[in-house]
Coordinates of C-alpha atoms in Angstrom, one line a residue:
Chain A
M19 CA -52.8 -76.6 72.6
M20 CA -54.0 -76.3 69.2
S21 CA -57.4 -75.4 67.9
G22 CA -59.1 -76.9 65.3
K23 CA -58.6 -73.0 63.9
A24 CA -55.7 -73.1 63.0
I25 CA -56.1 -75.7 60.3
R26 CA -59.5 -74.4 58.9
E27 CA -59.8 -71.7 56.2
P28 CA -61.2 -68.0 57.4
A29 CA -65.1 -68.1 56.4
L30 CA -64.6 -65.6 53.8
V31 CA -62.0 -68.0 52.0
R32 CA -64.1 -71.4 52.7
W33 CA -66.7 -69.1 51.3
A34 CA -65.3 -67.8 48.0
L35 CA -63.9 -71.6 47.1
T36 CA -68.0 -73.2 47.9
V37 CA -69.3 -70.9 45.5
A38 CA -66.4 -71.0 43.0
A39 CA -66.9 -74.9 42.9
L40 CA -70.6 -74.5 42.8
A41 CA -70.5 -72.5 40.0
F42 CA -68.1 -74.3 38.3
L43 CA -70.2 -77.5 38.4
A44 CA -73.5 -75.2 37.6
L45 CA -72.0 -73.9 34.3
F46 CA -70.3 -77.1 33.2
L47 CA -72.7 -80.1 34.5
V48 CA -76.3 -78.6 35.4
A49 CA -76.3 -76.1 32.4
P50 CA -76.1 -78.9 30.0
L51 CA -78.7 -81.3 31.8
V52 CA -81.3 -78.3 32.1
A53 CA -80.3 -77.4 28.5
V54 CA -81.9 -81.0 27.3
L55 CA -84.9 -80.6 28.9
A56 CA -86.0 -77.1 28.1
E57 CA -84.7 -77.4 24.6
A58 CA -86.8 -80.3 24.4
F59 CA -90.1 -78.9 26.0
A60 CA -89.4 -75.4 23.6
K61 CA -92.6 -76.1 21.6
G62 CA -94.7 -77.8 24.5
W63 CA -95.5 -81.1 25.4
A64 CA -98.3 -82.0 22.1
A65 CA -94.8 -81.2 20.2
Y66 CA -92.6 -83.7 22.3
V67 CA -95.1 -86.0 22.5
R68 CA -95.2 -86.2 18.9
A69 CA -91.2 -86.1 18.3
L70 CA -91.5 -89.5 20.1
S71 CA -94.5 -91.1 18.4
G72 CA -92.5 -91.6 15.3
D73 CA -91.7 -95.1 13.9
D74 CA -88.1 -94.5 13.7
T75 CA -88.4 -93.4 17.0
W76 CA -89.1 -96.4 18.6
S77 CA -87.2 -99.0 16.2
S78 CA -84.0 -97.0 17.8
I79 CA -85.5 -97.0 21.2
R80 CA -86.2 -100.7 20.5
L81 CA -82.9 -101.7 19.1
T82 CA -80.7 -99.8 22.3
L83 CA -82.5 -102.0 24.5
I84 CA -81.9 -105.0 22.4
V85 CA -78.2 -104.3 22.4
A86 CA -78.3 -104.1 26.2
A87 CA -79.7 -106.7 26.6
I88 CA -77.7 -109.1 25.0
A89 CA -74.0 -106.9 26.2
V90 CA -75.2 -106.7 29.7
P91 CA -75.3 -110.4 30.3
L92 CA -72.5 -111.4 28.6
N93 CA -70.5 -108.7 29.9
I94 CA -71.8 -109.9 33.7
V95 CA -70.6 -113.1 32.8
F96 CA -67.7 -112.6 32.0
G97 CA -67.3 -110.2 35.2
L98 CA -68.3 -113.1 37.5
A99 CA -65.4 -115.5 36.0
A100 CA -62.8 -113.3 35.6
S101 CA -63.3 -111.8 39.4
W102 CA -63.5 -115.4 40.5
A103 CA -60.6 -116.9 38.4
I104 CA -58.4 -113.2 39.4
A105 CA -59.4 -113.0 43.2
K106 CA -59.9 -117.0 44.8
F107 CA -56.9 -118.2 42.9
D108 CA -52.8 -117.1 42.6
F109 CA -51.1 -117.6 39.3
S110 CA -48.5 -115.2 37.6
G111 CA -49.0 -112.9 34.7
K112 CA -52.0 -111.8 37.0
S113 CA -51.6 -107.9 37.2
L114 CA -50.8 -108.2 33.0
L115 CA -54.3 -110.1 32.2
V116 CA -56.2 -106.9 35.0
S117 CA -54.4 -104.3 32.7
L118 CA -55.4 -105.9 29.7
I119 CA -59.6 -105.9 30.9
E120 CA -59.5 -102.6 31.8
L121 CA -57.4 -102.0 28.7
P122 CA -60.8 -100.6 26.5
F123 CA -60.7 -97.3 28.5
S124 CA -57.9 -96.2 27.0
V125 CA -59.3 -97.1 23.5
S126 CA -60.9 -94.3 21.9
P127 CA -64.9 -95.1 20.8
V128 CA -63.7 -94.4 17.2
I129 CA -61.2 -97.0 16.9
S130 CA -63.5 -99.6 19.3
G131 CA -65.9 -99.4 16.3
L132 CA -62.8 -99.8 13.5
V133 CA -60.9 -102.8 14.9
Y134 CA -64.5 -104.5 14.1
V135 CA -64.6 -102.5 10.4
L136 CA -61.0 -104.3 10.1
L137 CA -62.0 -107.4 11.4
F138 CA -65.5 -108.3 9.5
G139 CA -65.8 -105.2 7.3
L140 CA -66.1 -106.1 3.4
Q141 CA -62.0 -105.1 2.9
G142 CA -61.1 -106.6 7.0
L143 CA -59.5 -109.8 7.8
L144 CA -62.6 -111.8 7.7
G145 CA -65.0 -110.0 5.6
P146 CA -64.2 -112.4 2.3
W147 CA -65.2 -115.4 4.3
L148 CA -68.4 -113.8 6.5
V149 CA -69.4 -113.0 2.2
E150 CA -69.1 -116.8 1.0
H151 CA -71.2 -117.4 4.4
D152 CA -74.1 -114.5 3.7
L153 CA -73.0 -113.5 7.0
K154 CA -73.1 -109.4 7.6
V155 CA -71.7 -107.5 11.4
I156 CA -70.7 -103.8 9.8
F157 CA -73.6 -102.0 9.0
A158 CA -75.7 -104.9 10.8
V159 CA -76.9 -105.5 14.4
P160 CA -73.8 -108.0 15.2
G161 CA -71.4 -105.1 14.9
I162 CA -73.5 -103.0 17.1
V163 CA -73.8 -105.7 19.8
L164 CA -69.9 -106.5 19.4
A165 CA -69.0 -103.1 19.1
T166 CA -71.1 -102.3 22.5
I167 CA -69.2 -105.3 24.4
F168 CA -66.0 -103.9 23.6
V169 CA -66.9 -100.4 25.5
T170 CA -68.3 -101.8 27.8
F171 CA -66.1 -105.1 28.9
P172 CA -64.4 -103.9 31.7
F173 CA -67.4 -102.3 33.7
V174 CA -68.2 -105.3 35.9
A175 CA -65.2 -106.8 35.8
R176 CA -63.5 -103.9 37.3
E177 CA -65.7 -103.0 40.2
L178 CA -65.2 -107.2 41.1
I179 CA -62.4 -107.7 41.3
P180 CA -61.2 -105.5 43.9
L181 CA -64.4 -106.7 46.1
M182 CA -63.8 -109.9 46.1
E183 CA -59.6 -110.1 46.4
E184 CA -61.1 -107.5 49.7
Q185 CA -63.2 -110.4 50.7
G186 CA -60.7 -113.5 50.7
R187 CA -61.3 -116.7 50.3
E188 CA -62.2 -118.2 53.8
E189 CA -65.9 -118.0 53.4
E190 CA -66.1 -119.7 50.2
E191 CA -63.1 -122.6 51.9
A192 CA -65.4 -122.6 55.1
A193 CA -68.8 -123.6 52.7
L194 CA -66.7 -126.7 50.3
T195 CA -65.2 -127.5 54.1
L196 CA -68.4 -128.8 55.5
G197 CA -70.2 -130.4 51.8
A198 CA -71.3 -127.9 49.5
S199 CA -70.2 -128.1 46.5
G200 CA -68.3 -125.1 44.3
F201 CA -71.4 -123.6 42.5
T202 CA -73.8 -123.7 45.8
A203 CA -70.6 -122.1 47.4
F204 CA -70.6 -119.3 44.8
R205 CA -74.4 -119.2 45.0
L206 CA -75.0 -118.7 48.6
V207 CA -71.8 -117.3 49.7
T208 CA -69.7 -115.6 47.0
L209 CA -72.7 -114.1 44.7
P210 CA -74.8 -112.1 48.5
N211 CA -71.1 -110.5 49.0
V212 CA -70.4 -109.0 45.9
R213 CA -74.5 -108.1 45.5
W214 CA -74.1 -104.5 45.6
G215 CA -71.2 -104.1 44.0
L216 CA -72.5 -106.1 41.6
L217 CA -75.5 -103.9 40.4
Y218 CA -73.4 -101.3 40.8
G219 CA -71.1 -102.3 38.0
V220 CA -74.2 -103.3 36.3
L221 CA -75.9 -99.7 36.9
L222 CA -72.9 -98.3 35.1
C223 CA -72.2 -100.7 31.9
N224 CA -75.5 -100.8 31.5
A225 CA -75.8 -96.5 31.3
R226 CA -72.8 -97.1 29.0
A227 CA -74.4 -99.6 26.9
M228 CA -77.4 -97.8 26.6
G229 CA -75.5 -94.4 25.6
E230 CA -72.3 -95.3 23.4
F231 CA -72.4 -92.9 20.3
G232 CA -68.9 -93.3 18.6
A233 CA -67.9 -97.1 18.8
V234 CA -71.8 -98.0 17.5
S235 CA -71.7 -95.0 14.9
V236 CA -68.9 -96.7 13.1
V237 CA -70.0 -100.2 12.4
S238 CA -73.8 -99.1 12.1
G239 CA -74.3 -97.7 9.1
H240 CA -77.1 -95.5 10.1
I241 CA -79.4 -97.5 8.7
R242 CA -82.9 -95.6 9.8
G243 CA -85.4 -98.0 11.2
L244 CA -82.8 -100.4 10.9
T245 CA -79.1 -100.3 12.8
N246 CA -80.2 -96.5 14.8
T247 CA -79.9 -97.1 18.4
M248 CA -81.0 -94.3 20.5
P249 CA -78.1 -91.9 20.5
L250 CA -77.5 -92.4 16.4
H251 CA -81.1 -91.6 15.7
V252 CA -80.3 -87.9 18.3
E253 CA -77.6 -87.1 15.5
I254 CA -80.0 -88.1 12.7
L255 CA -82.6 -85.9 13.9
Y256 CA -80.0 -83.3 14.7
N257 CA -78.2 -83.3 12.0
E258 CA -81.9 -82.9 10.0
Y259 CA -82.3 -79.7 12.5
D260 CA -84.8 -81.2 13.7
F261 CA -84.3 -80.1 17.0
V262 CA -87.5 -80.5 19.1
G263 CA -87.0 -84.3 18.2
A264 CA -83.2 -84.7 18.7
F265 CA -83.4 -83.8 22.2
A266 CA -87.3 -85.4 23.3
V267 CA -85.4 -88.4 22.3
A268 CA -82.3 -87.0 23.6
S269 CA -84.6 -86.2 26.9
L270 CA -84.8 -89.9 27.3
L271 CA -81.1 -90.9 27.4
A272 CA -81.3 -87.6 30.4
V273 CA -83.9 -89.5 32.5
L274 CA -81.5 -92.8 32.1
A275 CA -78.4 -90.9 32.8
L276 CA -80.5 -89.2 35.7
V277 CA -82.4 -92.2 36.9
T278 CA -78.4 -94.1 37.2
L279 CA -76.4 -91.5 39.1
A280 CA -80.1 -91.6 41.2
V281 CA -79.4 -95.4 42.1
K282 CA -75.6 -95.6 42.3
S283 CA -75.9 -92.2 45.1
A284 CA -78.3 -94.8 47.1
L285 CA -77.0 -97.8 46.9
E286 CA -73.4 -96.0 48.0
W287 CA -75.2 -94.2 51.0
W288 CA -77.1 -97.5 52.1
H289 CA -73.4 -99.9 51.3
R290 CA -70.8 -97.5 52.2
D291 CA -69.2 -99.9 53.7
E292 CA -69.1 -102.7 51.6
L293 CA -68.3 -100.7 48.6
A294 CA -65.5 -98.9 50.3
A295 CA -63.8 -102.0 49.5
I296 CA -63.8 -100.8 46.2
G297 CA -63.1 -97.5 46.5
H298 CA -66.0 -95.2 46.0
Chain B
M2 CA -64.1 -134.7 67.8
S3 CA -65.1 -135.1 64.7
V4 CA -64.9 -131.2 64.8
L5 CA -62.0 -131.9 66.5
A6 CA -60.8 -134.0 62.8
L7 CA -61.7 -131.2 60.5
K8 CA -60.2 -128.7 62.2
L9 CA -56.5 -130.7 62.3
S10 CA -57.7 -131.0 58.3
L11 CA -58.5 -127.7 57.1
P12 CA -54.4 -126.5 56.6
R13 CA -53.8 -129.1 54.8
R14 CA -56.0 -129.9 52.4
M15 CA -56.5 -125.3 52.1
P16 CA -54.3 -124.9 48.6
S17 CA -57.3 -126.6 46.6
V18 CA -60.3 -126.5 48.2
I19 CA -61.8 -123.7 45.8
P20 CA -63.3 -124.9 42.4
G21 CA -63.6 -123.5 38.8
F22 CA -60.3 -121.8 38.8
G23 CA -59.6 -123.7 35.2
P24 CA -63.2 -122.9 34.0
T25 CA -63.2 -119.2 34.7
L26 CA -59.8 -118.3 34.1
G27 CA -60.2 -120.3 30.3
F28 CA -63.9 -118.3 30.2
T29 CA -62.0 -115.2 30.9
L30 CA -59.4 -115.0 28.4
A31 CA -61.4 -116.8 25.9
Y32 CA -63.4 -113.9 25.6
L33 CA -60.8 -111.3 26.3
S34 CA -59.1 -112.6 23.1
L35 CA -62.6 -112.3 20.8
I36 CA -63.4 -109.6 22.1
V37 CA -60.6 -107.1 22.7
L38 CA -57.3 -108.5 21.8
L39 CA -58.2 -110.3 18.2
P40 CA -60.2 -107.1 17.2
L41 CA -57.1 -105.2 17.8
A42 CA -55.0 -107.1 16.3
A43 CA -56.3 -106.8 13.4
L44 CA -55.3 -102.8 13.5
V45 CA -51.6 -104.0 14.3
I46 CA -51.8 -106.2 11.4
K47 CA -53.5 -103.5 8.6
A48 CA -50.9 -101.0 10.4
A49 CA -47.9 -103.5 9.8
G50 CA -48.9 -103.5 5.9
T51 CA -48.9 -100.6 5.5
T52 CA -45.7 -99.0 3.7
L53 CA -43.6 -96.4 4.8
E54 CA -44.8 -94.5 1.8
Q55 CA -48.0 -94.6 2.6
W56 CA -47.0 -94.1 6.1
G57 CA -45.2 -91.2 4.7
A58 CA -48.1 -89.2 3.0
I59 CA -50.5 -90.0 5.7
L60 CA -48.0 -88.5 8.5
S61 CA -47.2 -85.5 6.6
D62 CA -50.6 -84.4 5.7
S63 CA -51.6 -81.3 7.4
R64 CA -55.5 -81.9 7.8
V65 CA -53.7 -85.2 9.5
L66 CA -51.6 -83.1 11.7
S67 CA -53.9 -80.7 12.4
A68 CA -56.4 -83.1 13.8
L69 CA -53.9 -85.3 16.0
G70 CA -52.8 -81.2 17.5
L71 CA -55.9 -80.7 18.1
S72 CA -57.1 -83.7 19.9
F73 CA -54.2 -84.1 21.7
G74 CA -53.5 -80.0 22.6
G75 CA -57.1 -79.6 23.0
A76 CA -57.0 -82.9 25.9
L77 CA -54.2 -81.1 28.0
A78 CA -55.5 -78.2 27.8
A79 CA -58.8 -79.6 29.2
A80 CA -57.0 -82.3 31.6
L81 CA -54.8 -79.2 33.8
I82 CA -58.2 -76.5 33.3
N83 CA -59.7 -80.0 35.4
T84 CA -56.8 -80.6 37.2
V85 CA -57.3 -77.6 39.2
F86 CA -61.1 -77.4 38.9
G87 CA -61.4 -80.8 39.9
L88 CA -59.0 -80.4 42.7
L89 CA -61.5 -77.5 44.3
V90 CA -64.5 -79.1 43.7
A91 CA -63.1 -82.2 45.5
W92 CA -61.7 -80.4 48.0
V93 CA -65.2 -77.9 49.0
L94 CA -66.9 -81.7 49.1
V95 CA -64.8 -82.9 51.6
R96 CA -63.5 -80.4 53.5
Y97 CA -66.5 -77.5 53.6
P98 CA -70.2 -78.8 54.6
F99 CA -72.9 -77.0 53.2
P100 CA -76.9 -77.7 52.7
G101 CA -76.9 -80.3 49.4
R102 CA -73.9 -81.4 49.5
R103 CA -74.8 -85.0 48.8
L104 CA -76.6 -84.3 45.8
V105 CA -73.4 -81.5 44.5
D106 CA -71.4 -85.4 44.9
A107 CA -74.1 -87.5 42.6
V108 CA -74.0 -84.7 40.3
I109 CA -70.3 -85.0 40.0
D110 CA -70.7 -88.2 38.1
L111 CA -73.4 -87.1 35.6
P112 CA -70.7 -87.1 32.4
F113 CA -69.7 -90.7 33.1
A114 CA -73.8 -91.6 33.1
L115 CA -75.0 -89.0 30.0
P116 CA -74.5 -90.6 26.5
T117 CA -72.4 -88.6 24.6
A118 CA -74.4 -87.4 21.7
V119 CA -76.6 -86.0 24.0
A120 CA -73.8 -83.9 26.2
G121 CA -72.7 -82.8 22.5
I122 CA -75.6 -81.5 21.1
A123 CA -76.7 -79.8 25.6
L124 CA -73.1 -77.8 25.1
T125 CA -73.8 -77.1 21.6
A126 CA -77.1 -75.5 22.2
L127 CA -75.7 -73.1 25.1
Y128 CA -72.5 -71.6 23.5
A129 CA -74.4 -71.7 20.1
P130 CA -74.4 -67.9 19.6
N131 CA -78.3 -67.7 20.1
G132 CA -77.5 -70.3 22.8
W133 CA -77.9 -69.2 26.7
L134 CA -74.0 -68.9 27.3
G135 CA -73.0 -67.7 23.8
R136 CA -75.1 -65.2 23.9
L137 CA -73.7 -63.7 27.3
L138 CA -70.0 -64.4 25.4
E139 CA -71.2 -63.1 22.3
P140 CA -70.4 -58.9 23.4
L141 CA -67.5 -60.2 25.3
G142 CA -65.9 -61.0 21.4
V143 CA -65.5 -64.8 22.2
K144 CA -66.7 -67.9 20.2
V145 CA -67.3 -70.9 21.5
A146 CA -69.1 -73.0 19.3
F147 CA -68.1 -74.1 16.3
T148 CA -64.2 -73.0 17.4
P149 CA -61.2 -75.0 19.2
L150 CA -62.4 -73.4 22.3
G151 CA -65.7 -75.4 22.1
V152 CA -63.8 -78.3 22.1
V153 CA -61.6 -77.8 25.4
V154 CA -65.3 -77.1 27.0
A155 CA -66.5 -80.6 25.5
M156 CA -63.5 -81.8 27.1
V157 CA -63.6 -80.9 30.4
F158 CA -67.0 -81.6 30.4
I159 CA -65.7 -85.2 29.8
G160 CA -62.4 -85.5 31.9
L161 CA -64.0 -83.6 35.0
P162 CA -64.8 -86.7 37.2
F163 CA -61.8 -88.3 36.8
V164 CA -60.1 -86.0 38.5
V165 CA -62.7 -85.5 41.6
R166 CA -63.7 -89.3 41.8
T167 CA -59.4 -90.3 42.1
V168 CA -58.4 -87.0 44.6
E169 CA -61.8 -87.3 46.6
P170 CA -60.7 -90.9 48.5
V171 CA -56.9 -89.2 48.6
L172 CA -57.9 -86.0 50.5
H173 CA -60.6 -87.4 52.9
D174 CA -57.4 -89.4 54.9
V175 CA -54.6 -86.5 54.5
D176 CA -54.7 -86.7 58.1
L177 CA -55.5 -84.1 59.9
E178 CA -52.3 -84.1 63.0
L179 CA -49.9 -83.7 60.4
E180 CA -51.4 -80.2 59.6
E181 CA -52.2 -78.9 63.2
A182 CA -48.5 -79.9 63.5
A183 CA -47.3 -77.5 60.7
A184 CA -49.8 -74.9 61.9
S185 CA -48.0 -75.3 65.4
L186 CA -44.9 -74.7 64.2
G187 CA -45.8 -71.5 62.4
A188 CA -46.9 -72.0 58.9
G189 CA -49.6 -70.5 57.0
R190 CA -53.1 -72.0 55.8
V191 CA -51.4 -71.5 52.2
Q192 CA -47.7 -72.7 53.3
T193 CA -49.4 -76.0 54.8
F194 CA -51.5 -77.0 51.8
L195 CA -48.6 -76.0 49.3
R196 CA -46.0 -78.1 51.7
V197 CA -48.2 -80.6 53.5
I198 CA -51.5 -81.2 51.3
L199 CA -50.4 -81.1 48.1
P200 CA -47.4 -83.3 48.1
A201 CA -49.9 -86.2 50.4
I202 CA -52.3 -85.9 47.1
L203 CA -50.1 -85.7 44.1
P204 CA -49.9 -89.1 43.0
S205 CA -54.2 -89.5 42.8
L206 CA -54.0 -85.8 41.0
L207 CA -51.4 -87.0 38.3
T208 CA -53.5 -90.0 37.8
G209 CA -56.6 -87.8 37.6
F210 CA -54.9 -86.0 34.7
S211 CA -53.8 -88.9 33.1
L212 CA -57.6 -90.0 33.4
A213 CA -59.2 -87.2 32.5
L214 CA -56.3 -86.2 29.0
A215 CA -57.2 -90.1 27.9
R216 CA -60.5 -89.8 28.2
A217 CA -60.6 -86.3 26.0
V218 CA -57.9 -87.7 22.9
G219 CA -60.0 -90.9 22.1
E220 CA -63.3 -88.0 23.0
Y221 CA -65.7 -88.3 19.8
G222 CA -69.2 -88.0 21.1
S223 CA -69.7 -84.8 23.1
V224 CA -66.9 -83.3 21.0
I225 CA -68.4 -83.3 17.0
F226 CA -71.4 -80.9 17.4
I227 CA -70.1 -78.1 19.2
A228 CA -66.6 -78.3 17.2
G229 CA -68.0 -77.0 13.7
N230 CA -65.6 -79.9 12.5
L231 CA -63.8 -77.2 10.0
P232 CA -60.5 -78.9 9.0
G233 CA -57.0 -77.7 9.7
V234 CA -59.0 -75.7 12.5
S235 CA -61.3 -77.7 14.8
E236 CA -61.9 -81.4 13.3
I237 CA -60.6 -83.6 15.9
A238 CA -58.4 -86.9 15.6
P239 CA -61.7 -89.4 16.0
L240 CA -63.5 -87.7 13.2
L241 CA -60.7 -87.4 11.0
I242 CA -60.9 -91.4 11.1
V243 CA -64.5 -91.8 10.3
T244 CA -64.4 -89.1 7.8
K245 CA -61.3 -91.8 6.7
L246 CA -63.4 -94.8 6.6
E247 CA -66.6 -93.2 5.5
Q248 CA -64.7 -93.0 1.9
Y249 CA -63.4 -96.2 2.0
D250 CA -59.5 -95.1 2.9
Y251 CA -58.9 -97.8 5.5
V252 CA -54.6 -97.7 5.7
G253 CA -55.2 -93.4 6.6
A254 CA -58.0 -94.2 9.2
T255 CA -55.6 -97.1 10.8
A256 CA -52.5 -94.9 10.6
I257 CA -54.4 -92.3 12.3
A258 CA -55.7 -95.0 15.2
T259 CA -52.1 -96.6 15.4
V260 CA -50.6 -93.5 15.9
M261 CA -53.4 -92.0 18.5
L262 CA -52.9 -95.6 20.7
G263 CA -49.5 -95.1 20.7
I264 CA -49.2 -92.1 22.0
S265 CA -52.0 -92.1 24.4
F266 CA -50.4 -95.3 25.9
T267 CA -47.0 -94.4 26.0
L268 CA -48.5 -91.2 28.2
L269 CA -50.4 -94.0 30.4
L270 CA -47.5 -95.9 30.5
A271 CA -45.0 -92.6 31.6
V272 CA -47.7 -91.5 34.1
N273 CA -47.2 -94.9 35.6
L274 CA -43.8 -95.0 35.8
L275 CA -43.4 -91.6 37.5
Q276 CA -45.9 -92.9 40.1
K277 CA -43.7 -96.1 40.7
W278 CA -40.5 -94.0 40.6
R279 CA -42.4 -91.4 42.8
R280 CA -43.3 -93.9 45.7
A281 CA -39.6 -96.5 45.7
R282 CA -38.2 -92.3 46.2
M283 CA -40.9 -92.2 49.2
G284 CA -40.3 -95.2 50.9
G285 CA -43.5 -96.5 50.4

């Protein structure tokens, strides 16, 4: 009989591989995170609080929240509509549609911003028309919102499509046969079935929406107090050599990242079976 | 009686019983077109309006070529490093139980959650000559911050979870009985790894590699702080696009963006075809 030993590495090898993997993670992932907090508090608690209390910092926080509050719900509605159409019906061109939905993930953030400049900028295709009607998209909040929607476009849909496909159509069909309206079936059957996957997608979508830098940087124009989001404000402070200020704002974003990871891990732990369908 | 009638009538009504196909698909296509396809079409239209002479001038500019070379070369190096270490991390997480494993597993996704600008200034603080790591490397003559090496370091950070997260579930599903069979036939662990385990996880490793590569090629936020951005030396292609835009050189910015997207999509398509060909050859 084979013993388990034959398919296990010697203890020394296992120990060495584990140490090597942990050292790599400590160097590349943990060290930057610790550095953010260390730099933010390098001159003490008082300097940290002072760095966060500037007007420009507050307006950047407000803008980041506003942008996320518009972009995330829109992408949720889109994700629900797209996954309903794709998972509950058969039609040709479905796999092309799924590829197109994931397209923004393979576009550089800078190019995601550039395409909106080419469309809505002064020299852009719709630029003259916007000027005529006194509308401003680029170097204004609408451009920031659009670029954010673009880069976070696939997050919710990508979680929901495989989950709804896995759950099939029988439950909705049963509800409908029993007299429920389509919307009631969606609300009482579909939504509870996919809620954890939905929350998971929303979480990642929100983290990216609040943290997006490249795409937003291209369309924002960096007007202090007006079109500066938190990540852009970090850059401005950093380039002005206000390191405590830059890292203090960065620490808020780092906390957002940690909360996102914590909730995500908790979801994965509590709802392993439901999320297993989507490969997490 | 009525229950029986209901059961009998079900199969005939099934194909069209779920409503909402028209509105949801219509909304999906409209939103996709407005947010993604129309703006990308603007890029294509702008690129199509660029004359051959303009293309020639842009693509023979040594600054453009070295920026593209650094973005793709750096991304390739980072993706290779991530393939090796991502596999190592996935292996340790799946095979070796150790205290705190769940915490380590959660940390893997940090690059997905941490805003790139935050990662960028943190890496710069670490690797600058007076930083915690830069100070240790300087006596060895290794300069990371403000050199192409710094670009690769940032790209390694940003790409790692792609490899770990694609390899991990596949490694989980590798059949232990196959490994036992290999061992019973006299194979050592190294031989079993190379001839039984590696072929099983190779497609996922390749997928992870291509995802990490695609992400690193376009990466901007985490790279520009640590790169130093010396034209021709440590300037990446996305930064050159931003620079051209700031100078209102829309033609130049569009040309570089088009080349980047063209190469990226070709690479992703090639990897997809390779996977398909592999699956067909393996018979499933």
